[in-house]
CSV table of C-alpha atoms in Angstrom, one decimal:
chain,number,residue,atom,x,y,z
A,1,UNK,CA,143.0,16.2,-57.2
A,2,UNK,CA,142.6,12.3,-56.3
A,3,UNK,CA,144.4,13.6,-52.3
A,4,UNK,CA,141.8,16.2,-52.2
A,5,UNK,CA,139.0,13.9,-53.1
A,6,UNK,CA,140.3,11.2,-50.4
A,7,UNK,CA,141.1,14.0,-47.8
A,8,UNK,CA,136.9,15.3,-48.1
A,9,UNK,CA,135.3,11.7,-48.7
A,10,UNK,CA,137.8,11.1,-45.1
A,11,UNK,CA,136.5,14.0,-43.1
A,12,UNK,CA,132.6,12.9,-44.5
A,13,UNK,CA,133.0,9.8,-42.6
A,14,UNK,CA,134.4,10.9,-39.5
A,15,UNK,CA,132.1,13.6,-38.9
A,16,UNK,CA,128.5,14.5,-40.1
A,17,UNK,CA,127.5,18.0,-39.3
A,18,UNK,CA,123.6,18.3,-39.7
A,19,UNK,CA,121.7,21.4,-40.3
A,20,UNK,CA,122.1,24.2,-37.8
A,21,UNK,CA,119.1,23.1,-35.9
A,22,UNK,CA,120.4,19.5,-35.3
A,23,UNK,CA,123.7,20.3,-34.8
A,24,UNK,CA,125.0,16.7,-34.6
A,25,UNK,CA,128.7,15.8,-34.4
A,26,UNK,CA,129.9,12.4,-34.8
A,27,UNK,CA,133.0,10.5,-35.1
A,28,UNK,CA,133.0,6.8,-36.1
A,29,UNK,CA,135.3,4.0,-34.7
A,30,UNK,CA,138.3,2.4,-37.2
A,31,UNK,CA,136.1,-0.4,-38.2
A,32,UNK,CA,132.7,1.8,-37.9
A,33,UNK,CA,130.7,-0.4,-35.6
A,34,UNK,CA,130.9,2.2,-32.9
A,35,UNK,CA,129.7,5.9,-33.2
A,36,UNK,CA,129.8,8.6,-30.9
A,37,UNK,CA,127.1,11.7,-31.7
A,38,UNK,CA,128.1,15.1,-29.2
A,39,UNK,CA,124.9,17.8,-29.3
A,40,UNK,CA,124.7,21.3,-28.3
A,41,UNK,CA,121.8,22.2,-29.3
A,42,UNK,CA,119.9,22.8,-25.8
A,43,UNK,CA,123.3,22.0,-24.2
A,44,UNK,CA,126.0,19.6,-24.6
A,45,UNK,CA,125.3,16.3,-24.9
A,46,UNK,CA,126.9,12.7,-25.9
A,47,UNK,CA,125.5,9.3,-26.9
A,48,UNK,CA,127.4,6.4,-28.3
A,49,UNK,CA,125.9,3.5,-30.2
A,50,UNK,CA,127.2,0.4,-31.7
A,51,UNK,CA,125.3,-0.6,-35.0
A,52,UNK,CA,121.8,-0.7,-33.5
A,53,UNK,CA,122.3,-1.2,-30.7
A,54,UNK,CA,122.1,2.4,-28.5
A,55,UNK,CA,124.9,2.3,-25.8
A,56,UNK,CA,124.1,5.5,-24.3
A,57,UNK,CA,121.6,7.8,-25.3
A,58,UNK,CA,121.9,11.5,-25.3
A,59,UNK,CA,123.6,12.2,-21.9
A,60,UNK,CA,124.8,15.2,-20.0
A,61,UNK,CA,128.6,16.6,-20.3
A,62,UNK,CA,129.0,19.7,-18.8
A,63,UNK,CA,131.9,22.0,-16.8
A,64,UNK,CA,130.6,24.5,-14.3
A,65,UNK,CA,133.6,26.8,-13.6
A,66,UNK,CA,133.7,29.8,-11.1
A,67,UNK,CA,133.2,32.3,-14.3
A,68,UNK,CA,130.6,30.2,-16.2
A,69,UNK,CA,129.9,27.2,-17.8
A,70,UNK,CA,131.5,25.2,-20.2
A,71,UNK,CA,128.2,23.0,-22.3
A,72,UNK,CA,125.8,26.0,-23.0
A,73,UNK,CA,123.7,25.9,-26.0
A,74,UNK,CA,125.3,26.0,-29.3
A,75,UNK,CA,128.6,26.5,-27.6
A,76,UNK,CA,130.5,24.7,-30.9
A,77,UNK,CA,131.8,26.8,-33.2
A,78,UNK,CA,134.2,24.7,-35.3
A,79,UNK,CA,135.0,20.6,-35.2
A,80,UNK,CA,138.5,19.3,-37.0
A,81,UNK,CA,139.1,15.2,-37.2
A,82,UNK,CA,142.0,13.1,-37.6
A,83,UNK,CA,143.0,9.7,-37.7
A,84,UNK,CA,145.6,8.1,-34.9
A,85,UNK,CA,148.0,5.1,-36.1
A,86,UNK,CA,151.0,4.6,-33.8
A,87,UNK,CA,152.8,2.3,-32.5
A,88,UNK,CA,153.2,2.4,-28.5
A,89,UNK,CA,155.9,0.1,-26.4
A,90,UNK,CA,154.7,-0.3,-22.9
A,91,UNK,CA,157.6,0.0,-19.6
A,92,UNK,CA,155.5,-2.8,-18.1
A,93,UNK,CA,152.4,-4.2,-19.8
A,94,UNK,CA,150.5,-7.5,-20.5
A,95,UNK,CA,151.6,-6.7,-24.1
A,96,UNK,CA,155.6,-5.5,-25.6
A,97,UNK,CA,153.7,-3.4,-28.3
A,98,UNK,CA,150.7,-1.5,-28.3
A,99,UNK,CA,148.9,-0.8,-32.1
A,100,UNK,CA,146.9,2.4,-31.2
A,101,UNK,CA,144.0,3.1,-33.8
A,102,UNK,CA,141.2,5.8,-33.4
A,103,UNK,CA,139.3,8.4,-35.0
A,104,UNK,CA,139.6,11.5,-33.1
A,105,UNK,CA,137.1,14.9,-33.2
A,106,UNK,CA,138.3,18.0,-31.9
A,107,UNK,CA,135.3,20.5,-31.1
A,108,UNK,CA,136.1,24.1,-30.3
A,109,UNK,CA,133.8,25.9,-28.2
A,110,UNK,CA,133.0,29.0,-27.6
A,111,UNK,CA,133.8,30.0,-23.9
A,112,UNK,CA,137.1,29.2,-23.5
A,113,UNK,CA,137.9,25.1,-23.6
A,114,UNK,CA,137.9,22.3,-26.2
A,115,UNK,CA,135.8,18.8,-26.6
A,116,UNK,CA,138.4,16.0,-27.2
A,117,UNK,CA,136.5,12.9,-28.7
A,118,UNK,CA,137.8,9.6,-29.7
A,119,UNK,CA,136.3,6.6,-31.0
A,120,UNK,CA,138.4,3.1,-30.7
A,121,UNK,CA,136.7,-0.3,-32.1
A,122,UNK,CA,136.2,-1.1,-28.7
A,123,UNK,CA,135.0,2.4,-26.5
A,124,UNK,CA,134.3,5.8,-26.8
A,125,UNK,CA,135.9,8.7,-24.5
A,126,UNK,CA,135.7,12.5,-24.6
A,127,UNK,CA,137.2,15.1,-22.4
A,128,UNK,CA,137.6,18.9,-22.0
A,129,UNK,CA,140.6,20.8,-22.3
A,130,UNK,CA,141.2,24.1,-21.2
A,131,UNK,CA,142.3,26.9,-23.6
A,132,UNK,CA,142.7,29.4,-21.5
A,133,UNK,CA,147.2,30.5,-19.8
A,134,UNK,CA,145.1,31.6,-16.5
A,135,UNK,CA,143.6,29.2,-14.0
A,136,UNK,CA,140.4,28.0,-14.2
A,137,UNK,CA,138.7,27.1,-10.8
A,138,UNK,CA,136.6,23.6,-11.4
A,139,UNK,CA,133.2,23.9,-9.3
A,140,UNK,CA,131.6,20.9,-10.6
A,141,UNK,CA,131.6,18.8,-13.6
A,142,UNK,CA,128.2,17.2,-14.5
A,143,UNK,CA,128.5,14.3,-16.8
A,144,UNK,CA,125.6,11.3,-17.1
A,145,UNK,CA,125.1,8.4,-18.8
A,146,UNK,CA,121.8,7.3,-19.8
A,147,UNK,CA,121.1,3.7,-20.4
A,148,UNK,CA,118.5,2.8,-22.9
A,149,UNK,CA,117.3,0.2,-20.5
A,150,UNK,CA,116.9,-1.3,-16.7
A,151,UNK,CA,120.0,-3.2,-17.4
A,152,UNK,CA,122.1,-5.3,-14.9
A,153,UNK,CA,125.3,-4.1,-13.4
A,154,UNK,CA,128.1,-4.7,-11.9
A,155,UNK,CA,128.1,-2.1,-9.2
A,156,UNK,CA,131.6,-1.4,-7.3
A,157,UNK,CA,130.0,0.5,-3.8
A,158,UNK,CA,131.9,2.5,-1.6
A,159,UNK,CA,131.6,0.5,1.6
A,160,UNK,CA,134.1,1.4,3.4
A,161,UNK,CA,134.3,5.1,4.5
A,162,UNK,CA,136.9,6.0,7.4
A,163,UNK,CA,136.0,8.7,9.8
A,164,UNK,CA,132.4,9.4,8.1
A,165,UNK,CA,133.9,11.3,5.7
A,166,UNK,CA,132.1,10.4,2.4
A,167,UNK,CA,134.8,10.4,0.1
A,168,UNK,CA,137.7,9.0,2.1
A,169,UNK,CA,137.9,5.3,1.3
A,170,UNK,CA,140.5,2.5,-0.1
A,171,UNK,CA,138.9,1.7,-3.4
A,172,UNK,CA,139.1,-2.0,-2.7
A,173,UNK,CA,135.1,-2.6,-3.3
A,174,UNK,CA,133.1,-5.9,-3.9
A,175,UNK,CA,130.7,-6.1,-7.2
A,176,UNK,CA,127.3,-6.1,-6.4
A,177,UNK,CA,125.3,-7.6,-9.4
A,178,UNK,CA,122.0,-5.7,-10.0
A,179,UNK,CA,119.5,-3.9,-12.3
A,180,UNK,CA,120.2,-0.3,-12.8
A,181,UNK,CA,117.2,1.1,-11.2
A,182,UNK,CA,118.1,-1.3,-7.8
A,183,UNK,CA,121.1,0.9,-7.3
A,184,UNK,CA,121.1,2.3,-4.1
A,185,UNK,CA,120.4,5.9,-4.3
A,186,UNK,CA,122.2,7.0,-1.3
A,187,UNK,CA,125.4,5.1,-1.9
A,188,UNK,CA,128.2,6.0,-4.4
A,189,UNK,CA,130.3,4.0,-6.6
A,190,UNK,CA,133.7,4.0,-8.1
A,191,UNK,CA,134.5,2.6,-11.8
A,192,UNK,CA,134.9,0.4,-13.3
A,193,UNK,CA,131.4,0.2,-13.4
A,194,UNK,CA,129.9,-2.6,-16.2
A,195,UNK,CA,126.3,-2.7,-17.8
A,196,UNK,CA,125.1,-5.9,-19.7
A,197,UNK,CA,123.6,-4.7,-22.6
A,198,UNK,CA,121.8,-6.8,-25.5
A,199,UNK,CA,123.8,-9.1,-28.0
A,200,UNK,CA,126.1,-9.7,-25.4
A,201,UNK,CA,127.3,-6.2,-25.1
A,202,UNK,CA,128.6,-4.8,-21.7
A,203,UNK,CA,129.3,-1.2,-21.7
A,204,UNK,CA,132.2,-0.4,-18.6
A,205,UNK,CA,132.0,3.6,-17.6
A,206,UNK,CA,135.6,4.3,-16.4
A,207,UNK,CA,138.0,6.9,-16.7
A,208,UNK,CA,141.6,7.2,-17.5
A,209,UNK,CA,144.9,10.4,-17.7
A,210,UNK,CA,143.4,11.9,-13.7
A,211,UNK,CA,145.9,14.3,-12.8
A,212,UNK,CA,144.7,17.5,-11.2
A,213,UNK,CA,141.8,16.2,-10.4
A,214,UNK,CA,139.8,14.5,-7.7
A,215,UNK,CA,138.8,10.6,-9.3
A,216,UNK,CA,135.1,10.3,-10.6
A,217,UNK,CA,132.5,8.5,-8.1
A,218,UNK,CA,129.0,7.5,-10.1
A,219,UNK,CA,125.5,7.1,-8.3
A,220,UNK,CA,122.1,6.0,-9.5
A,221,UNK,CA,120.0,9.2,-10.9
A,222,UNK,CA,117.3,10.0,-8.7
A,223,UNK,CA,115.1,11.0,-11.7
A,224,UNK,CA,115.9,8.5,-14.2
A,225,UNK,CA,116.4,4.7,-12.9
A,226,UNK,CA,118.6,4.1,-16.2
A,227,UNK,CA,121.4,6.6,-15.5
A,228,UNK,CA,124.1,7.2,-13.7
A,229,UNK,CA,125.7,10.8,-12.8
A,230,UNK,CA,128.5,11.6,-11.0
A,231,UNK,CA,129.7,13.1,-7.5
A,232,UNK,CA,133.4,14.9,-7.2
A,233,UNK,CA,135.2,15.2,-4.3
A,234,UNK,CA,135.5,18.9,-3.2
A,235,UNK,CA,139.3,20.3,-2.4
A,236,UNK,CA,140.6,19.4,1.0
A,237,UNK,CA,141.6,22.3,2.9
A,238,UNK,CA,142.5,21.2,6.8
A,239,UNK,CA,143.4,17.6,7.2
A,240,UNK,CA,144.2,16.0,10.4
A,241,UNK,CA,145.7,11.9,10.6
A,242,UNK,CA,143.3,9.6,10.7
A,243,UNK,CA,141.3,6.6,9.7
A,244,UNK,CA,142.4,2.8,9.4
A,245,UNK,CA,145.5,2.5,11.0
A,246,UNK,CA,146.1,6.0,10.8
A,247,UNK,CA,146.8,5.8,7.1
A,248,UNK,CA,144.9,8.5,6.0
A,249,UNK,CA,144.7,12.5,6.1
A,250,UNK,CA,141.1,12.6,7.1
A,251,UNK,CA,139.6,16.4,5.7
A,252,UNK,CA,137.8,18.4,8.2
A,253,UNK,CA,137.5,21.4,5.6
A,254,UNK,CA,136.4,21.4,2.2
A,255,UNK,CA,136.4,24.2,-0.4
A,256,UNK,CA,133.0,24.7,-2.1
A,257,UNK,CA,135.1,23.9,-5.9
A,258,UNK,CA,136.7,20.3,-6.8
A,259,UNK,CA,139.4,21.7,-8.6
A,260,UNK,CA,142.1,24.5,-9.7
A,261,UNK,CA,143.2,23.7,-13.6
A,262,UNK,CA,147.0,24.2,-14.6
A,263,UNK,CA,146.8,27.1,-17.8
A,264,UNK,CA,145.6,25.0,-20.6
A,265,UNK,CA,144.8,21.7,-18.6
A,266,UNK,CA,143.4,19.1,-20.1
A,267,UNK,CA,140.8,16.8,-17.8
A,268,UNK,CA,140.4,13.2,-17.6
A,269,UNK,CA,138.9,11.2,-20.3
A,270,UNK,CA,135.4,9.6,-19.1
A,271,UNK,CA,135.4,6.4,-21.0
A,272,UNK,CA,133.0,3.8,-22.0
A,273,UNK,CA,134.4,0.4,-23.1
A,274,UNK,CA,131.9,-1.5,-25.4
A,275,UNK,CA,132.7,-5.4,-25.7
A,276,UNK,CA,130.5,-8.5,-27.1
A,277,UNK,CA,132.5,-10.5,-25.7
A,278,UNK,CA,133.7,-10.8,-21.8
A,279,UNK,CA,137.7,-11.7,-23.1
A,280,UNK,CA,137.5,-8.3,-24.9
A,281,UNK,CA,137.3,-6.8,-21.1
A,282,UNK,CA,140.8,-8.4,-20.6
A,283,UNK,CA,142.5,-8.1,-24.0
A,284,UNK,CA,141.7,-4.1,-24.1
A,285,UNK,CA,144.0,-1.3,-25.2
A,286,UNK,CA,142.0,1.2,-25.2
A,287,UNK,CA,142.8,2.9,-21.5
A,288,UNK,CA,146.4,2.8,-21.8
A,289,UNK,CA,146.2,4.4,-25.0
A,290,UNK,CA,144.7,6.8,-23.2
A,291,UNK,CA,146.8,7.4,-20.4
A,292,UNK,CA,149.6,9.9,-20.6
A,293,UNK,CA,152.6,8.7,-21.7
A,294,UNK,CA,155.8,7.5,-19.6
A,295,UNK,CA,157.5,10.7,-18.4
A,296,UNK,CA,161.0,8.7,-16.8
A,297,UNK,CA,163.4,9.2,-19.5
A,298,UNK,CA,165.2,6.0,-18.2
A,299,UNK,CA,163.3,3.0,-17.5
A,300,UNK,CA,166.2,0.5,-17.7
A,301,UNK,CA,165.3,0.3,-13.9
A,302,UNK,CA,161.9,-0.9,-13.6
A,303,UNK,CA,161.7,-4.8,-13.5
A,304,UNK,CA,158.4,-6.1,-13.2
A,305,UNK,CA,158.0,-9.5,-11.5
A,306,UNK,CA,155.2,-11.6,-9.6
A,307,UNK,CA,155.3,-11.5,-6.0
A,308,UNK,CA,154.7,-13.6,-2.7
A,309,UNK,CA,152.8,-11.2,-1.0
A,310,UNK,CA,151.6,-11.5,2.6
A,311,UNK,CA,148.6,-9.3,2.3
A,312,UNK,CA,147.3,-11.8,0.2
A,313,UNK,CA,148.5,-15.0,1.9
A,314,UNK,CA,148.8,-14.3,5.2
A,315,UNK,CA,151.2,-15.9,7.5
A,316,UNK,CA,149.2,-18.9,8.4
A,317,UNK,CA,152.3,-21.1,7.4
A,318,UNK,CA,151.5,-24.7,8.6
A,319,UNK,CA,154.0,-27.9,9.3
A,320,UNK,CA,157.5,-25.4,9.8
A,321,UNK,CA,159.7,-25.4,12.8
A,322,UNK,CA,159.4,-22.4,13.8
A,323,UNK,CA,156.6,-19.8,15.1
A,324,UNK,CA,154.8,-17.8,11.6
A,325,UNK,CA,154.6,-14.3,12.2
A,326,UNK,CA,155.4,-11.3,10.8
A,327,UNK,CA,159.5,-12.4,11.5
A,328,UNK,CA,162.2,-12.8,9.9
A,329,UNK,CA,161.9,-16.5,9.7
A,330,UNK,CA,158.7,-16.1,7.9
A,331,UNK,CA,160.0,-14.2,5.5
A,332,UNK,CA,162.5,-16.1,4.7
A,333,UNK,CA,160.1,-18.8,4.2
A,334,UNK,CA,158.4,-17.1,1.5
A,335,UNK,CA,161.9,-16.2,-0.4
A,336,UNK,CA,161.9,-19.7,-0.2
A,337,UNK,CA,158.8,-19.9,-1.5
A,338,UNK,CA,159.2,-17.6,-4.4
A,339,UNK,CA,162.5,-18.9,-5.3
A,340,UNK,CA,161.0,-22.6,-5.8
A,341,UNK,CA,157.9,-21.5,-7.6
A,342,UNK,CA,159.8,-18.5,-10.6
A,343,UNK,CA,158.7,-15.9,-8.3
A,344,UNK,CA,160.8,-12.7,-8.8
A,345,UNK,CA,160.0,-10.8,-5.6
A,346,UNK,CA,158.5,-11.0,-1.8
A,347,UNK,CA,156.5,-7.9,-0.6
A,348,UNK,CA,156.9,-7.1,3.2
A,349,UNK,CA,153.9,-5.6,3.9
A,350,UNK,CA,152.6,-2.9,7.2
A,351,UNK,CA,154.7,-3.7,10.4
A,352,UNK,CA,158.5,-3.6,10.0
A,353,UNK,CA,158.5,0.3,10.5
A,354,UNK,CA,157.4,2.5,12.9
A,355,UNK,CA,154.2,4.3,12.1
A,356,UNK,CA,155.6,7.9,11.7
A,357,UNK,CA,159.5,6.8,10.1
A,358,UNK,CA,159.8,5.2,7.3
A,359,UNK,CA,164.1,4.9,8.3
A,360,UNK,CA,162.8,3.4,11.6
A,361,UNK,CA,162.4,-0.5,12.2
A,362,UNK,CA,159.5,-1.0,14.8
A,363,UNK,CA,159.9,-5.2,15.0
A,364,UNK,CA,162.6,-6.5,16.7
A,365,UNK,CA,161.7,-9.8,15.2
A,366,UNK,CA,162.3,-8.8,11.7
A,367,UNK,CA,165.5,-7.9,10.3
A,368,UNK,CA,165.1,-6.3,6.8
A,369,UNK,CA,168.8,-6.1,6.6
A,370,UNK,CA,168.8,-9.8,6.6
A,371,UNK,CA,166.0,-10.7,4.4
A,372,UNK,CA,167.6,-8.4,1.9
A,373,UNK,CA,170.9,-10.6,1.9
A,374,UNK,CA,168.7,-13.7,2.1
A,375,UNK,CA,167.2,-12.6,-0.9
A,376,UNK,CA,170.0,-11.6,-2.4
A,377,UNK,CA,171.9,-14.9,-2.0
A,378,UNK,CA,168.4,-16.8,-3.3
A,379,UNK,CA,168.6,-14.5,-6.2
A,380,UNK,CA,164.8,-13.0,-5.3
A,381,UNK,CA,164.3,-9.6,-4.3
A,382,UNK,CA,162.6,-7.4,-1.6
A,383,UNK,CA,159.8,-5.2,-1.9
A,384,UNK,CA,158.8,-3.2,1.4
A,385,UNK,CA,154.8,-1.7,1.7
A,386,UNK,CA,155.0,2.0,3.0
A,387,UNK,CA,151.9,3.9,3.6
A,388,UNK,CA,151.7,7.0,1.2
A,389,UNK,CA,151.6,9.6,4.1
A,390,UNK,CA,155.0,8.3,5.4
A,391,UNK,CA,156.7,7.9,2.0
A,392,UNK,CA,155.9,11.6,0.9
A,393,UNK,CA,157.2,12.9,4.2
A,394,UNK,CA,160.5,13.0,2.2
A,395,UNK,CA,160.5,10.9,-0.4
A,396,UNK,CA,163.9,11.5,-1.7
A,397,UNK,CA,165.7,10.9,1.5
A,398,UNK,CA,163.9,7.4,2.3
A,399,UNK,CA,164.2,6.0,-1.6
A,400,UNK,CA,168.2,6.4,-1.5
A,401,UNK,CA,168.3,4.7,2.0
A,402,UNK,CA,166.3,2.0,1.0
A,403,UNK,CA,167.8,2.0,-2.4
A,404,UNK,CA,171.6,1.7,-1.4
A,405,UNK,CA,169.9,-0.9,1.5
A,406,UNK,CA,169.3,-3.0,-1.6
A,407,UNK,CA,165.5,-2.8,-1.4
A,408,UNK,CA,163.6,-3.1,-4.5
């Protein structure tokens, strides 16, 4: 009787189910500063707030799929809850052991697909998740978050786009600090995107487990100042080579959908981390926990280490006897360098191979072969930079050569 008892008073905190006209579903954080509320009365929505304080208010989450739409009104028809406790141990990660703790809500809808929601002391996340063994062909996802203020930001702009095309771009943005309603309407933004809220709070709209999918860009909503919705990449069709050094498959057709779903796929999580304090930024779990889990079954290989990179420091080497340049002296230099200063690893960055052939050497002033035995001898190791487009060319083929090579 007393496990029964526990097992209702449980499920009354995790989720509050008002009366059919409210329809309110909500699931509470570990240490119940943080609640997340998910409403279908006139369609789906979700707000999160953290004691008083409203993080988001009610905002948008919706599917639109070639057959219908996933976020109609009163499209729940049944919610279940649990609790997460497990222990996680990282491949490579800031810490050797991960304590995972959430409250989790699991919304059935009617229409075909699920409503994941979690609740960590530090963010809330939801996703959708496919029920259906056929295919399911993604037209758009409309998902918002409405601010309950002209808050400032930390805005990440896409400012770089290659070839004009709008969503074809390296992801390597500046912050530009501003009030919400300042954002530049015509310009879109990757995540992580931060809000300073009161108390100290910042709220960072992220996401997290993308496979399948095209990556989430966010842009000011030209009817409310306070919110943000999102823009998705539509399928590439035709590609042709192009853009910064010819790094990039540049589309010049686009389907009019952003994605095809796997049978029973689940989506990415849209996240929203909720900190008082800045350090909680750097010390979060919370989208690792997320992430799938490691799929290698043997990870004995994978030996993280800091590097010497020349992306980052150039090769303006000063007071040396010899000419800096991308060389093999240089190089060597910086095995040096690393080998002084605890540094596990140099990274050879774009210029030892030829722009189409990964297994051939384009600089007849840089022997990898050599740095490789330099390193070897110096007891550091040798990363080589590929572009993606070479590498998947045949990736299996140019990983053994470089492998037996001794290449790290």
């Amino acid at each position: 009787m007393k496990t029964l008892f526990r097992t209702i008073l449980l499920t009354a905190c995790l989720v509050s189910v008002s009366s059919a006209e409210a329809k309110d579903y909500v699931v509470k954080s570990p240490d119940g500063h943080l609640c997340a509320t998910v409403n279908d009365d006139k369609a789906l929505t979700w707000s999160i707030r953290r004691d008083e304080v409203t993080i988001l208010k009610p905002s948008p989450i919706s599917i639109v799929t070639a057959s219908g739409k996933w976020g109609n009104s009163r499209c729940i028809s049944k919610a279940a809850t649990r609790q997460i406790k497990r222990t996680v141990k990282p491949v490579a990660y800031k810490r050797a052991e991960i304590n995972e703790q959430c409250n989790e809500m699991t919304l059935s809808c009617r229409g075909g697909f699920d409503v994941i929601v979690r609740a960590y002391n530090d963010g809330c996340a939801y996703r959708f998740v496919s029920k259906t063994t056929k295919r399911v062909r993604i037209v758009n996802e409309e998902t918002g978050f409405s601010f309950a203020g002209d808050y400032q930001s930390f805005v990440p702009y896409v400012n770089d786009n290659r070839g004009g095309e709008r969503y074809c771009y390296s992801f390597e943005s500046y912050y530009d600090e501003q009030p919400l309603s300042k954002m530049f309407t015509d310009s879109l933004a990757i995540t992580p995107l931060a809000v300073c809220m009161p108390q100290g709070i910042k709220a960072v709209v992220m996401e997290t487990a993308v496979e399948n999918y095209p990556g989430m860009f966010v842009k000011r909503d030209t009817k409310n100042a306070n919110c943000l919705t999102t823009e998705f990449a539509p399928l590439p069709l035709e590609t042709v080579v192009g853009g910064f050094d010819r790094l990039n498959l540049m589309p010049v057709k686009r389907a009019d959908y952003i994605a095809d779903l796997s049978p029973r796929q689940a989506l990415p999580w849209r996240l929203v981390l909720v900190t008082t304090s800045d350090i909680g930024l750097l010390n979060t779990d919370t989208p690792f926990c997320l992430a799938p889990d490691c799929r290698v079954a043997d990870t004995s290989w994978i030996r993280p280490g800091k590097v010497a990179w020349d992306w980052w420091n150039d090769w303006n080497i000063s007071g040396v006897d010899f000419r800096a340049g991308i060389n093999t002296r240089t190089y060597k230099y910086y095995i040096d360098f690393a080998q002084k200063n605890g540094l596990e690893y140099i990274i050879v960055d774009e210029g030892w191979s030829s722009e189409e052939d990964l297994l051939t050497y384009s600089n007849d002033e840089l022997s990898i072969p050599e740095l490789v035995a330099y390193g070897k001898e110096r007891g550091g190791g040798v990363i080589l930079w590929s572009s993606w487009r070479n590498l998947i060319k045949d990736t299996e083929r140019n990983m053994s050569h470089y492998k037996a090579a001794g290449v790290k």
